[in-house]
Amino acid sequence: MEYLSSPEGINKIIVGIILVGAINAIFITYSVRRTYGAAKKEREQQKIQQAKIDKLSPKKE
């Protein structure tokens, strides 16, 4: 316990907190990009499908 209250121990604790925060930030960024990428792909697929539908059954004017 004395080691943790020494300057070296405090430095290690701070480095550990920074590492955990960095890993957490990387994970959050990955999750958000993956979710956004999947939503973007889905929109692209819907646009392509709608274009095909419009091409096959043109609207009467």
mmCIF file of C-alpha atoms in Angstrom:
data_model
loop_
_atom_site.group_PDB
_atom_site.id
_atom_site.type_symbol
_atom_site.label_atom_id
_atom_site.label_comp_id
_atom_site.label_asym_id
_atom_site.label_seq_id
_atom_site.Cartn_x
_atom_site.Cartn_y
_atom_site.Cartn_z
ATOM 1 C CA MET A 1 0.000 0.000 0.000
ATOM 2 C CA GLU A 2 2.923 2.334 0.687
ATOM 3 C CA TYR A 3 4.120 1.827 -2.881
ATOM 4 C CA LEU A 4 0.839 3.167 -4.273
ATOM 5 C CA SER A 5 1.155 6.387 -2.275
ATOM 6 C CA SER A 6 4.758 6.959 -3.399
ATOM 7 C CA PRO A 7 5.423 9.136 -6.482
ATOM 8 C CA GLU A 8 6.301 6.076 -8.593
ATOM 9 C CA GLY A 9 3.094 4.343 -7.577
ATOM 10 C CA ILE A 10 0.985 7.398 -8.334
ATOM 11 C CA ASN A 11 2.668 7.696 -11.739
ATOM 12 C CA LYS A 12 1.834 4.057 -12.508
ATOM 13 C CA ILE A 13 -1.782 4.590 -11.441
ATOM 14 C CA ILE A 14 -2.054 7.667 -13.690
ATOM 15 C CA VAL A 15 -0.490 5.806 -16.624
ATOM 16 C CA GLY A 16 -2.948 2.952 -16.051
ATOM 17 C CA ILE A 17 -5.910 5.331 -16.029
ATOM 18 C CA ILE A 18 -4.677 6.996 -19.230
ATOM 19 C CA LEU A 19 -4.240 3.601 -20.917
ATOM 20 C CA VAL A 20 -7.734 2.472 -19.928
ATOM 21 C CA GLY A 21 -9.143 5.783 -21.191
ATOM 22 C CA ALA A 22 -7.280 5.470 -24.488
ATOM 23 C CA ILE A 23 -8.463 1.897 -25.029
ATOM 24 C CA ASN A 24 -12.013 2.965 -24.177
ATOM 25 C CA ALA A 25 -11.845 5.884 -26.645
ATOM 26 C CA ILE A 26 -10.552 3.571 -29.386
ATOM 27 C CA PHE A 27 -13.357 1.098 -28.717
ATOM 28 C CA ILE A 28 -16.026 3.823 -28.752
ATOM 29 C CA THR A 29 -14.638 5.271 -31.997
ATOM 30 C CA TYR A 30 -14.608 1.817 -33.598
ATOM 31 C CA SER A 31 -18.189 1.126 -32.492
ATOM 32 C CA VAL A 32 -19.500 4.462 -33.747
ATOM 33 C CA ARG A 33 -17.717 4.159 -37.099
ATOM 34 C CA ARG A 34 -18.944 0.609 -37.548
ATOM 35 C CA THR A 35 -22.547 1.563 -36.736
ATOM 36 C CA TYR A 36 -22.391 4.641 -38.978
ATOM 37 C CA GLY A 37 -20.780 2.604 -41.766
ATOM 38 C CA ALA A 38 -23.509 -0.041 -41.574
ATOM 39 C CA ALA A 39 -26.230 2.628 -41.683
ATOM 40 C CA LYS A 40 -24.532 4.301 -44.641
ATOM 41 C CA LYS A 41 -24.311 0.984 -46.529
ATOM 42 C CA GLU A 42 -27.982 0.320 -45.815
ATOM 43 C CA ARG A 43 -28.952 3.728 -47.236
ATOM 44 C CA GLU A 44 -26.862 3.057 -50.351
ATOM 45 C CA GLN A 45 -28.573 -0.322 -50.840
ATOM 46 C CA GLN A 46 -32.000 1.282 -50.433
ATOM 47 C CA LYS A 47 -31.134 3.947 -53.028
ATOM 48 C CA ILE A 48 -29.971 1.271 -55.485
ATOM 49 C CA GLN A 49 -33.113 -0.785 -54.898
ATOM 50 C CA GLN A 50 -35.349 2.257 -55.306
ATOM 51 C CA ALA A 51 -33.571 3.153 -58.552
ATOM 52 C CA LYS A 52 -34.173 -0.392 -59.847
ATOM 53 C CA ILE A 53 -37.848 -0.226 -58.844
ATOM 54 C CA ASP A 54 -38.251 3.159 -60.532
ATOM 55 C CA LYS A 55 -36.564 1.840 -63.676
ATOM 56 C CA LEU A 56 -38.797 -1.252 -63.862
ATOM 57 C CA SER A 57 -42.063 0.543 -63.165
ATOM 58 C CA PRO A 58 -41.896 4.125 -64.415
ATOM 59 C CA LYS A 59 -44.467 6.476 -62.991
ATOM 60 C CA LYS A 60 -47.326 7.479 -65.272
ATOM 61 C CA GLU A 61 -47.490 11.184 -65.965
#
